Amino acid sequence: MLIVQIVVLALIQGITEFLPISSSGHLLLVPALTGWPDQGVVTDVMVHMGSFLAVVVYFWRDCVNLAAGGFDLLRGRVTAWGKLALLIVLGTIPAVLFGLLLDRIGFMAIVRQMPIIVAWNAIVFGILLYLCDRFGMSHRRMSDMTWLPALIIGLAQAIAIIPGVSRSGITMTAARSLGFERPEAARFAFLLGIPAIAGAGILKLGDALASGTGITFTMVLTAVLTFFVALGTITVLMRLVRHVSFLPFAIYRVALGLMLLGLIYSGMPLGAVN
């Protein structure tokens, strides 16, 4: 890959993975507007791993506490962090089951060839993000998380397997609809995404390596750049949500969806969603 392609890919992945604006929608625009060839599955996995490491680094205290809580559970001691670790596991299960089901019936292979789904999802779930943020109450914090809201948010994360929905966007939307404060909604969305991003990345990387595809220096460089961009994005977003609503992101999603629809109906070819 060219250096400029590496930089652009890292910027897009690092920014759009965590902002509630649909990373798949932006990845569709890259080949359409630049004419670049597909970067390959391994590169996609590497940038996702860069994003994963950024979440772990930013929320390292939470990760340490969650790990300690998990070990306490194994020793028969129940703590607040141990309960939260169990809730994150519970919230991850729907995405795993839904992903396996869609993959088994071949749905994902079909939907990845339909950019129009990405476009409409960007619009519909952008509007939903605004409505839930605008009219949702703000009276719950992470300490108020129980199995039911964790499961509901986990079910929302499962829907994000469909391109254009946005994992961070739909989980924050669900959390806001349940009355969680905006910063707390974002925090739980990021923590819930850690096992999902890591699991998907490891599986795809294993499949790619098993097929004989190697990891090149440019792939590693792309992952490193993605890490720093993603870390900066998370930092900015966590500060923004303390003072700004999700309205700007909702407007941006609708505009992105309309742009994609315009390209689709104008006959411009768009690639498959990775």
PDB file of C-alpha atoms in Angstrom:
ATOM      1  CA  MET A   1       0.000   0.000   0.000  1.00  0.00           C
ATOM      2  CA  LEU A   2       1.026   3.591  -0.589  1.00  0.00           C
ATOM      3  CA  ILE A   3       1.886   5.733   2.443  1.00  0.00           C
ATOM      4  CA  VAL A   4      -1.066   8.002   1.725  1.00  0.00           C
ATOM      5  CA  GLN A   5      -3.387   4.971   1.669  1.00  0.00           C
ATOM      6  CA  ILE A   6      -1.994   3.792   5.000  1.00  0.00           C
ATOM      7  CA  VAL A   7      -2.548   7.210   6.575  1.00  0.00           C
ATOM      8  CA  VAL A   8      -6.080   7.588   5.182  1.00  0.00           C
ATOM      9  CA  LEU A   9      -7.092   4.089   6.277  1.00  0.00           C
ATOM     10  CA  ALA A  10      -5.699   4.644   9.789  1.00  0.00           C
ATOM     11  CA  LEU A  11      -7.485   7.988  10.074  1.00  0.00           C
ATOM     12  CA  ILE A  12     -10.818   6.587   8.919  1.00  0.00           C
ATOM     13  CA  GLN A  13     -10.674   3.500  11.109  1.00  0.00           C
ATOM     14  CA  GLY A  14      -9.290   5.285  14.148  1.00  0.00           C
ATOM     15  CA  ILE A  15     -11.915   8.029  14.019  1.00  0.00           C
ATOM     16  CA  THR A  16     -15.036   6.265  12.792  1.00  0.00           C
ATOM     17  CA  GLU A  17     -14.694   3.084  14.862  1.00  0.00           C
ATOM     18  CA  PHE A  18     -15.511   4.960  18.058  1.00  0.00           C
ATOM     19  CA  LEU A  19     -17.504   7.969  16.982  1.00  0.00           C
ATOM     20  CA  PRO A  20     -21.163   6.978  16.467  1.00  0.00           C
ATOM     21  CA  ILE A  21     -21.004   7.653  12.713  1.00  0.00           C
ATOM     22  CA  SER A  22     -20.595   4.218  11.024  1.00  0.00           C
ATOM     23  CA  SER A  23     -17.101   3.084  10.051  1.00  0.00           C
ATOM     24  CA  SER A  24     -18.459   0.851   7.272  1.00  0.00           C
ATOM     25  CA  GLY A  25     -20.074   3.837   5.570  1.00  0.00           C
ATOM     26  CA  HIS A  26     -16.771   5.663   5.407  1.00  0.00           C
ATOM     27  CA  LEU A  27     -14.878   2.577   4.245  1.00  0.00           C
ATOM     28  CA  LEU A  28     -17.284   2.363   1.329  1.00  0.00           C
ATOM     29  CA  LEU A  29     -16.439   5.916   0.316  1.00  0.00           C
ATOM     30  CA  VAL A  30     -12.673   5.369   0.171  1.00  0.00           C
ATOM     31  CA  PRO A  31     -12.464   3.138  -2.928  1.00  0.00           C
ATOM     32  CA  ALA A  32     -15.335   5.028  -4.555  1.00  0.00           C
ATOM     33  CA  LEU A  33     -13.614   8.403  -4.231  1.00  0.00           C
ATOM     34  CA  THR A  34      -9.978   7.323  -4.633  1.00  0.00           C
ATOM     35  CA  GLY A  35     -10.055   4.277  -6.907  1.00  0.00           C
ATOM     36  CA  TRP A  36      -7.706   2.415  -4.565  1.00  0.00           C
ATOM     37  CA  PRO A  37      -7.864  -1.382  -4.549  1.00  0.00           C
ATOM     38  CA  ASP A  38      -9.180  -3.225  -1.515  1.00  0.00           C
ATOM     39  CA  GLN A  39      -6.563  -3.295   1.238  1.00  0.00           C
ATOM     40  CA  GLY A  40      -7.276  -6.927   2.188  1.00  0.00           C
ATOM     41  CA  VAL A  41      -8.716  -8.767   5.171  1.00  0.00           C
ATOM     42  CA  VAL A  42      -5.490  -8.903   7.185  1.00  0.00           C
ATOM     43  CA  THR A  43      -5.066  -5.132   6.980  1.00  0.00           C
ATOM     44  CA  ASP A  44      -8.659  -4.703   8.151  1.00  0.00           C
ATOM     45  CA  VAL A  45      -7.934  -6.981  11.099  1.00  0.00           C
ATOM     46  CA  MET A  46      -4.745  -5.123  11.964  1.00  0.00           C
ATOM     47  CA  VAL A  47      -6.463  -1.731  12.089  1.00  0.00           C
ATOM     48  CA  HIS A  48      -9.196  -3.228  14.272  1.00  0.00           C
ATOM     49  CA  MET A  49      -6.547  -4.540  16.644  1.00  0.00           C
ATOM     50  CA  GLY A  50      -5.035  -1.066  16.743  1.00  0.00           C
ATOM     51  CA  SER A  51      -8.460   0.254  17.741  1.00  0.00           C
ATOM     52  CA  PHE A  52      -8.782  -2.478  20.371  1.00  0.00           C
ATOM     53  CA  LEU A  53      -5.458  -1.576  21.975  1.00  0.00           C
ATOM     54  CA  ALA A  54      -6.488   2.090  22.075  1.00  0.00           C
ATOM     55  CA  VAL A  55      -9.585   1.243  24.132  1.00  0.00           C
ATOM     56  CA  VAL A  56      -7.563  -0.914  26.508  1.00  0.00           C
ATOM     57  CA  VAL A  57      -4.959   1.806  27.004  1.00  0.00           C
ATOM     58  CA  TYR A  58      -7.496   4.602  27.561  1.00  0.00           C
ATOM     59  CA  PHE A  59      -9.611   2.546  29.962  1.00  0.00           C
ATOM     60  CA  TRP A  60      -6.679   0.679  31.484  1.00  0.00           C
ATOM     61  CA  ARG A  61      -7.833   1.295  35.057  1.00  0.00           C
ATOM     62  CA  ASP A  62     -11.265  -0.110  34.267  1.00  0.00           C
ATOM     63  CA  CYS A  63      -9.663  -3.080  32.491  1.00  0.00           C
ATOM     64  CA  VAL A  64      -7.426  -3.854  35.475  1.00  0.00           C
ATOM     65  CA  ASN A  65     -10.364  -3.582  37.867  1.00  0.00           C
ATOM     66  CA  LEU A  66     -12.519  -5.788  35.638  1.00  0.00           C
ATOM     67  CA  ALA A  67      -9.772  -8.400  35.447  1.00  0.00           C
ATOM     68  CA  ALA A  68      -9.325  -8.286  39.232  1.00  0.00           C
ATOM     69  CA  GLY A  69     -13.084  -8.592  39.678  1.00  0.00           C
ATOM     70  CA  GLY A  70     -13.104 -11.612  37.384  1.00  0.00           C
ATOM     71  CA  PHE A  71     -10.360 -13.315  39.381  1.00  0.00           C
ATOM     72  CA  ASP A  72     -12.262 -12.560  42.590  1.00  0.00           C
ATOM     73  CA  LEU A  73     -15.294 -14.312  41.136  1.00  0.00           C
ATOM     74  CA  LEU A  74     -13.193 -17.378  40.396  1.00  0.00           C
ATOM     75  CA  ARG A  75     -12.171 -17.369  44.064  1.00  0.00           C
ATOM     76  CA  GLY A  76     -15.792 -17.160  45.140  1.00  0.00           C
ATOM     77  CA  ARG A  77     -15.701 -13.487  46.118  1.00  0.00           C
ATOM     78  CA  VAL A  78     -18.318 -11.201  44.554  1.00  0.00           C
ATOM     79  CA  THR A  79     -17.342  -7.544  44.102  1.00  0.00           C
ATOM     80  CA  ALA A  80     -18.827  -4.600  42.205  1.00  0.00           C
ATOM     81  CA  TRP A  81     -16.185  -4.969  39.482  1.00  0.00           C
ATOM     82  CA  GLY A  82     -16.798  -8.691  39.330  1.00  0.00           C
ATOM     83  CA  LYS A  83     -20.498  -8.050  38.740  1.00  0.00           C
ATOM     84  CA  LEU A  84     -19.658  -5.551  35.995  1.00  0.00           C
ATOM     85  CA  ALA A  85     -17.342  -8.111  34.371  1.00  0.00           C
ATOM     86  CA  LEU A  86     -20.213 -10.612  34.327  1.00  0.00           C
ATOM     87  CA  LEU A  87     -22.547  -7.996  32.831  1.00  0.00           C
ATOM     88  CA  ILE A  88     -20.062  -7.290  30.036  1.00  0.00           C
ATOM     89  CA  VAL A  89     -19.835 -11.020  29.321  1.00  0.00           C
ATOM     90  CA  LEU A  90     -23.642 -11.171  29.297  1.00  0.00           C
ATOM     91  CA  GLY A  91     -23.815  -8.207  26.941  1.00  0.00           C
ATOM     92  CA  THR A  92     -21.297  -9.816  24.582  1.00  0.00           C
ATOM     93  CA  ILE A  93     -23.178 -13.103  24.174  1.00  0.00           C
ATOM     94  CA  PRO A  94     -25.925 -11.748  21.822  1.00  0.00           C
ATOM     95  CA  ALA A  95     -23.348 -10.402  19.358  1.00  0.00           C
ATOM     96  CA  VAL A  96     -21.509 -13.732  19.321  1.00  0.00           C
ATOM     97  CA  LEU A  97     -24.675 -15.775  18.761  1.00  0.00           C
ATOM     98  CA  PHE A  98     -26.132 -13.340  16.218  1.00  0.00           C
ATOM     99  CA  GLY A  99     -22.845 -13.167  14.315  1.00  0.00           C
ATOM    100  CA  LEU A 100     -22.545 -16.942  14.137  1.00  0.00           C
ATOM    101  CA  LEU A 101     -26.161 -17.258  12.973  1.00  0.00           C
ATOM    102  CA  LEU A 102     -25.845 -14.655  10.228  1.00  0.00           C
ATOM    103  CA  ASP A 103     -22.566 -16.152   9.058  1.00  0.00           C
ATOM    104  CA  ARG A 104     -24.024 -19.663   8.969  1.00  0.00           C
ATOM    105  CA  ILE A 105     -27.004 -18.673   6.824  1.00  0.00           C
ATOM    106  CA  GLY A 106     -24.790 -16.612   4.537  1.00  0.00           C
ATOM    107  CA  PHE A 107     -26.527 -13.327   5.335  1.00  0.00           C
ATOM    108  CA  MET A 108     -23.337 -11.343   5.921  1.00  0.00           C
ATOM    109  CA  ALA A 109     -21.834 -12.400   2.595  1.00  0.00           C
ATOM    110  CA  ILE A 110     -24.940 -11.042   0.876  1.00  0.00           C
ATOM    111  CA  VAL A 111     -25.383  -7.831   2.840  1.00  0.00           C
ATOM    112  CA  ARG A 112     -21.731  -6.842   2.359  1.00  0.00           C
ATOM    113  CA  GLN A 113     -22.465  -6.591  -1.357  1.00  0.00           C
ATOM    114  CA  MET A 114     -25.327  -4.118  -0.784  1.00  0.00           C
ATOM    115  CA  PRO A 115     -24.030  -0.595  -0.025  1.00  0.00           C
ATOM    116  CA  ILE A 116     -27.600   0.710   0.013  1.00  0.00           C
ATOM    117  CA  ILE A 117     -28.126  -1.063   3.352  1.00  0.00           C
ATOM    118  CA  VAL A 118     -25.186   0.877   4.808  1.00  0.00           C
ATOM    119  CA  ALA A 119     -26.652   4.137   3.517  1.00  0.00           C
ATOM    120  CA  TRP A 120     -30.124   3.605   4.963  1.00  0.00           C
ATOM    121  CA  ASN A 121     -28.758   2.297   8.264  1.00  0.00           C
ATOM    122  CA  ALA A 122     -26.607   5.415   8.604  1.00  0.00           C
ATOM    123  CA  ILE A 123     -29.730   7.557   8.232  1.00  0.00           C
ATOM    124  CA  VAL A 124     -32.212   5.528  10.298  1.00  0.00           C
ATOM    125  CA  PHE A 125     -29.924   4.853  13.221  1.00  0.00           C
ATOM    126  CA  GLY A 126     -28.631   8.422  13.111  1.00  0.00           C
ATOM    127  CA  ILE A 127     -32.177   9.677  13.662  1.00  0.00           C
ATOM    128  CA  LEU A 128     -32.674   7.089  16.408  1.00  0.00           C
ATOM    129  CA  LEU A 129     -29.463   8.249  18.093  1.00  0.00           C
ATOM    130  CA  TYR A 130     -30.783  11.807  18.227  1.00  0.00           C
ATOM    131  CA  LEU A 131     -34.234  10.835  19.515  1.00  0.00           C
ATOM    132  CA  CYS A 132     -32.931   8.624  22.315  1.00  0.00           C
ATOM    133  CA  ASP A 133     -30.341  11.186  23.339  1.00  0.00           C
ATOM    134  CA  ARG A 134     -32.789  14.093  23.173  1.00  0.00           C
ATOM    135  CA  PHE A 135     -35.653  12.489  25.043  1.00  0.00           C
ATOM    136  CA  GLY A 136     -33.833   9.917  27.168  1.00  0.00           C
ATOM    137  CA  MET A 137     -33.470  10.673  30.872  1.00  0.00           C
ATOM    138  CA  SER A 138     -30.099  11.017  32.603  1.00  0.00           C
ATOM    139  CA  HIS A 139     -30.454   9.419  36.002  1.00  0.00           C
ATOM    140  CA  ARG A 140     -28.419   6.219  35.801  1.00  0.00           C
ATOM    141  CA  ARG A 141     -24.694   5.555  36.104  1.00  0.00           C
ATOM    142  CA  MET A 142     -22.522   2.479  35.570  1.00  0.00           C
ATOM    143  CA  SER A 143     -23.062   1.527  39.216  1.00  0.00           C
ATOM    144  CA  ASP A 144     -26.770   1.182  38.389  1.00  0.00           C
ATOM    145  CA  MET A 145     -26.130  -1.347  35.633  1.00  0.00           C
ATOM    146  CA  THR A 146     -27.993  -4.632  36.101  1.00  0.00           C
ATOM    147  CA  TRP A 147     -28.487  -7.708  33.960  1.00  0.00           C
ATOM    148  CA  LEU A 148     -31.527  -6.378  32.065  1.00  0.00           C
ATOM    149  CA  PRO A 149     -30.047  -3.119  30.694  1.00  0.00           C
ATOM    150  CA  ALA A 150     -26.734  -4.906  30.024  1.00  0.00           C
ATOM    151  CA  LEU A 151     -28.599  -7.519  27.987  1.00  0.00           C
ATOM    152  CA  ILE A 152     -30.606  -4.872  26.112  1.00  0.00           C
ATOM    153  CA  ILE A 153     -27.448  -2.933  25.243  1.00  0.00           C
ATOM    154  CA  GLY A 154     -25.814  -6.229  24.256  1.00  0.00           C
ATOM    155  CA  LEU A 155     -28.716  -6.993  21.922  1.00  0.00           C
ATOM    156  CA  ALA A 156     -28.247  -3.550  20.389  1.00  0.00           C
ATOM    157  CA  GLN A 157     -24.549  -4.319  19.869  1.00  0.00           C
ATOM    158  CA  ALA A 158     -25.559  -7.519  18.071  1.00  0.00           C
ATOM    159  CA  ILE A 159     -27.560  -5.468  15.561  1.00  0.00           C
ATOM    160  CA  ALA A 160     -24.400  -3.492  14.799  1.00  0.00           C
ATOM    161  CA  ILE A 161     -22.998  -6.560  13.029  1.00  0.00           C
ATOM    162  CA  ILE A 162     -25.088  -5.348  10.080  1.00  0.00           C
ATOM    163  CA  PRO A 163     -22.972  -2.735   8.225  1.00  0.00           C
ATOM    164  CA  GLY A 164     -23.932   0.908   8.624  1.00  0.00           C
ATOM    165  CA  VAL A 165     -25.475   0.587  12.085  1.00  0.00           C
ATOM    166  CA  SER A 166     -22.301   1.574  14.032  1.00  0.00           C
ATOM    167  CA  ARG A 167     -21.414  -0.465  17.110  1.00  0.00           C
ATOM    168  CA  SER A 168     -20.594   2.522  19.283  1.00  0.00           C
ATOM    169  CA  GLY A 169     -23.591   4.430  17.971  1.00  0.00           C
ATOM    170  CA  ILE A 170     -26.229   1.761  18.634  1.00  0.00           C
ATOM    171  CA  THR A 171     -24.875   0.840  22.077  1.00  0.00           C
ATOM    172  CA  MET A 172     -24.831   4.491  23.151  1.00  0.00           C
ATOM    173  CA  THR A 173     -28.323   4.893  21.724  1.00  0.00           C
ATOM    174  CA  ALA A 174     -29.588   1.930  23.749  1.00  0.00           C
ATOM    175  CA  ALA A 175     -27.888   3.145  26.921  1.00  0.00           C
ATOM    176  CA  ARG A 176     -29.324   6.659  26.541  1.00  0.00           C
ATOM    177  CA  SER A 177     -32.815   5.233  25.932  1.00  0.00           C
ATOM    178  CA  LEU A 178     -32.454   3.378  29.249  1.00  0.00           C
ATOM    179  CA  GLY A 179     -31.641   6.586  31.110  1.00  0.00           C
ATOM    180  CA  PHE A 180     -27.861   6.338  31.447  1.00  0.00           C
ATOM    181  CA  GLU A 181     -25.946   9.619  31.512  1.00  0.00           C
ATOM    182  CA  ARG A 182     -24.181  10.408  28.263  1.00  0.00           C
ATOM    183  CA  PRO A 183     -20.587   9.890  29.572  1.00  0.00           C
ATOM    184  CA  GLU A 184     -21.638   6.675  31.304  1.00  0.00           C
ATOM    185  CA  ALA A 185     -23.348   5.433  28.153  1.00  0.00           C
ATOM    186  CA  ALA A 186     -20.164   6.041  26.162  1.00  0.00           C
ATOM    187  CA  ARG A 187     -17.984   4.414  28.812  1.00  0.00           C
ATOM    188  CA  PHE A 188     -20.061   1.235  28.964  1.00  0.00           C
ATOM    189  CA  ALA A 189     -20.245   1.115  25.162  1.00  0.00           C
ATOM    190  CA  PHE A 190     -16.444   1.165  24.939  1.00  0.00           C
ATOM    191  CA  LEU A 191     -15.941  -1.454  27.661  1.00  0.00           C
ATOM    192  CA  LEU A 192     -18.585  -3.687  26.084  1.00  0.00           C
ATOM    193  CA  GLY A 193     -16.790  -3.392  22.756  1.00  0.00           C
ATOM    194  CA  ILE A 194     -13.462  -4.725  24.062  1.00  0.00           C
ATOM    195  CA  PRO A 195     -14.285  -8.466  23.926  1.00  0.00           C
ATOM    196  CA  ALA A 196     -16.289  -8.028  20.716  1.00  0.00           C
ATOM    197  CA  ILE A 197     -13.501  -6.231  18.840  1.00  0.00           C
ATOM    198  CA  ALA A 198     -10.793  -8.530  20.206  1.00  0.00           C
ATOM    199  CA  GLY A 199     -12.731 -11.728  19.474  1.00  0.00           C
ATOM    200  CA  ALA A 200     -13.641 -10.753  15.918  1.00  0.00           C
ATOM    201  CA  GLY A 201     -10.085  -9.615  15.207  1.00  0.00           C
ATOM    202  CA  ILE A 202      -8.478 -12.793  16.504  1.00  0.00           C
ATOM    203  CA  LEU A 203     -10.838 -15.048  14.544  1.00  0.00           C
ATOM    204  CA  LYS A 204     -10.352 -13.158  11.273  1.00  0.00           C
ATOM    205  CA  LEU A 205      -6.596 -12.977  11.740  1.00  0.00           C
ATOM    206  CA  GLY A 206      -6.448 -16.714  12.416  1.00  0.00           C
ATOM    207  CA  ASP A 207      -8.437 -17.458   9.266  1.00  0.00           C
ATOM    208  CA  ALA A 208      -6.258 -15.157   7.171  1.00  0.00           C
ATOM    209  CA  LEU A 209      -2.997 -16.607   8.468  1.00  0.00           C
ATOM    210  CA  ALA A 210      -4.308 -20.154   8.000  1.00  0.00           C
ATOM    211  CA  SER A 211      -4.951 -19.332   4.338  1.00  0.00           C
ATOM    212  CA  GLY A 212      -1.290 -18.402   3.927  1.00  0.00           C
ATOM    213  CA  THR A 213      -1.622 -14.614   4.043  1.00  0.00           C
ATOM    214  CA  GLY A 214       1.308 -13.005   5.833  1.00  0.00           C
ATOM    215  CA  ILE A 215       1.593  -9.840   7.914  1.00  0.00           C
ATOM    216  CA  THR A 216       3.674  -7.153   6.227  1.00  0.00           C
ATOM    217  CA  PHE A 217       5.414  -4.078   7.617  1.00  0.00           C
ATOM    218  CA  THR A 218       2.814  -1.784   6.048  1.00  0.00           C
ATOM    219  CA  MET A 219       0.029  -3.676   7.825  1.00  0.00           C
ATOM    220  CA  VAL A 220       1.785  -3.243  11.171  1.00  0.00           C
ATOM    221  CA  LEU A 221       2.404   0.434  10.427  1.00  0.00           C
ATOM    222  CA  THR A 222      -1.284   0.916   9.622  1.00  0.00           C
ATOM    223  CA  ALA A 223      -2.237  -0.718  12.935  1.00  0.00           C
ATOM    224  CA  VAL A 224       0.167   1.512  14.877  1.00  0.00           C
ATOM    225  CA  LEU A 225      -1.150   4.678  13.241  1.00  0.00           C
ATOM    226  CA  THR A 226      -4.718   3.524  13.862  1.00  0.00           C
ATOM    227  CA  PHE A 227      -3.888   3.036  17.540  1.00  0.00           C
ATOM    228  CA  PHE A 228      -2.770   6.634  17.991  1.00  0.00           C
ATOM    229  CA  VAL A 229      -5.664   8.062  15.977  1.00  0.00           C
ATOM    230  CA  ALA A 230      -8.169   5.922  17.894  1.00  0.00           C
ATOM    231  CA  LEU A 231      -6.659   6.899  21.237  1.00  0.00           C
ATOM    232  CA  GLY A 232      -7.012  10.563  20.340  1.00  0.00           C
ATOM    233  CA  THR A 233     -10.581  10.008  19.147  1.00  0.00           C
ATOM    234  CA  ILE A 234     -11.636   8.300  22.380  1.00  0.00           C
ATOM    235  CA  THR A 235     -10.038  11.066  24.436  1.00  0.00           C
ATOM    236  CA  VAL A 236     -11.864  13.788  22.509  1.00  0.00           C
ATOM    237  CA  LEU A 237     -15.199  11.951  22.515  1.00  0.00           C
ATOM    238  CA  MET A 238     -15.157  11.281  26.260  1.00  0.00           C
ATOM    239  CA  ARG A 239     -14.585  14.983  26.854  1.00  0.00           C
ATOM    240  CA  LEU A 240     -17.203  16.056  24.328  1.00  0.00           C
ATOM    241  CA  VAL A 241     -20.021  13.918  25.710  1.00  0.00           C
ATOM    242  CA  ARG A 242     -19.771  15.746  29.035  1.00  0.00           C
ATOM    243  CA  HIS A 243     -20.828  18.984  27.384  1.00  0.00           C
ATOM    244  CA  VAL A 244     -22.269  18.234  23.923  1.00  0.00           C
ATOM    245  CA  SER A 245     -25.281  16.174  22.849  1.00  0.00           C
ATOM    246  CA  PHE A 246     -25.200  13.524  20.113  1.00  0.00           C
ATOM    247  CA  LEU A 247     -27.028  15.852  17.701  1.00  0.00           C
ATOM    248  CA  PRO A 248     -23.913  16.731  15.605  1.00  0.00           C
ATOM    249  CA  PHE A 249     -23.170  13.027  15.118  1.00  0.00           C
ATOM    250  CA  ALA A 250     -26.798  12.335  14.155  1.00  0.00           C
ATOM    251  CA  ILE A 251     -26.726  15.122  11.566  1.00  0.00           C
ATOM    252  CA  TYR A 252     -23.432  13.830  10.186  1.00  0.00           C
ATOM    253  CA  ARG A 253     -24.817  10.272   9.905  1.00  0.00           C
ATOM    254  CA  VAL A 254     -27.854  11.458   7.962  1.00  0.00           C
ATOM    255  CA  ALA A 255     -25.623  13.510   5.647  1.00  0.00           C
ATOM    256  CA  LEU A 256     -23.326  10.512   5.116  1.00  0.00           C
ATOM    257  CA  GLY A 257     -26.274   8.273   4.307  1.00  0.00           C
ATOM    258  CA  LEU A 258     -27.684  10.776   1.829  1.00  0.00           C
ATOM    259  CA  MET A 259     -24.252  11.109   0.180  1.00  0.00           C
ATOM    260  CA  LEU A 260     -23.997   7.330  -0.182  1.00  0.00           C
ATOM    261  CA  LEU A 261     -27.507   7.165  -1.626  1.00  0.00           C
ATOM    262  CA  GLY A 262     -26.573   9.878  -4.078  1.00  0.00           C
ATOM    263  CA  LEU A 263     -23.515   7.937  -5.215  1.00  0.00           C
ATOM    264  CA  ILE A 264     -25.497   4.701  -5.473  1.00  0.00           C
ATOM    265  CA  TYR A 265     -28.329   6.149  -7.535  1.00  0.00           C
ATOM    266  CA  SER A 266     -25.909   8.079  -9.727  1.00  0.00           C
ATOM    267  CA  GLY A 267     -24.424   4.758 -10.788  1.00  0.00           C
ATOM    268  CA  MET A 268     -21.009   5.207  -9.162  1.00  0.00           C
ATOM    269  CA  PRO A 269     -19.663   1.767  -8.194  1.00  0.00           C
ATOM    270  CA  LEU A 270     -19.124   1.159  -4.498  1.00  0.00           C
ATOM    271  CA  GLY A 271     -17.166  -1.774  -3.157  1.00  0.00           C
ATOM    272  CA  ALA A 272     -18.267  -4.430  -0.709  1.00  0.00           C
ATOM    273  CA  VAL A 273     -18.248  -3.709   3.010  1.00  0.00           C
ATOM    274  CA  ASN A 274     -15.332  -5.376   4.764  1.00  0.00           C
TER     275      ASN A 274
END
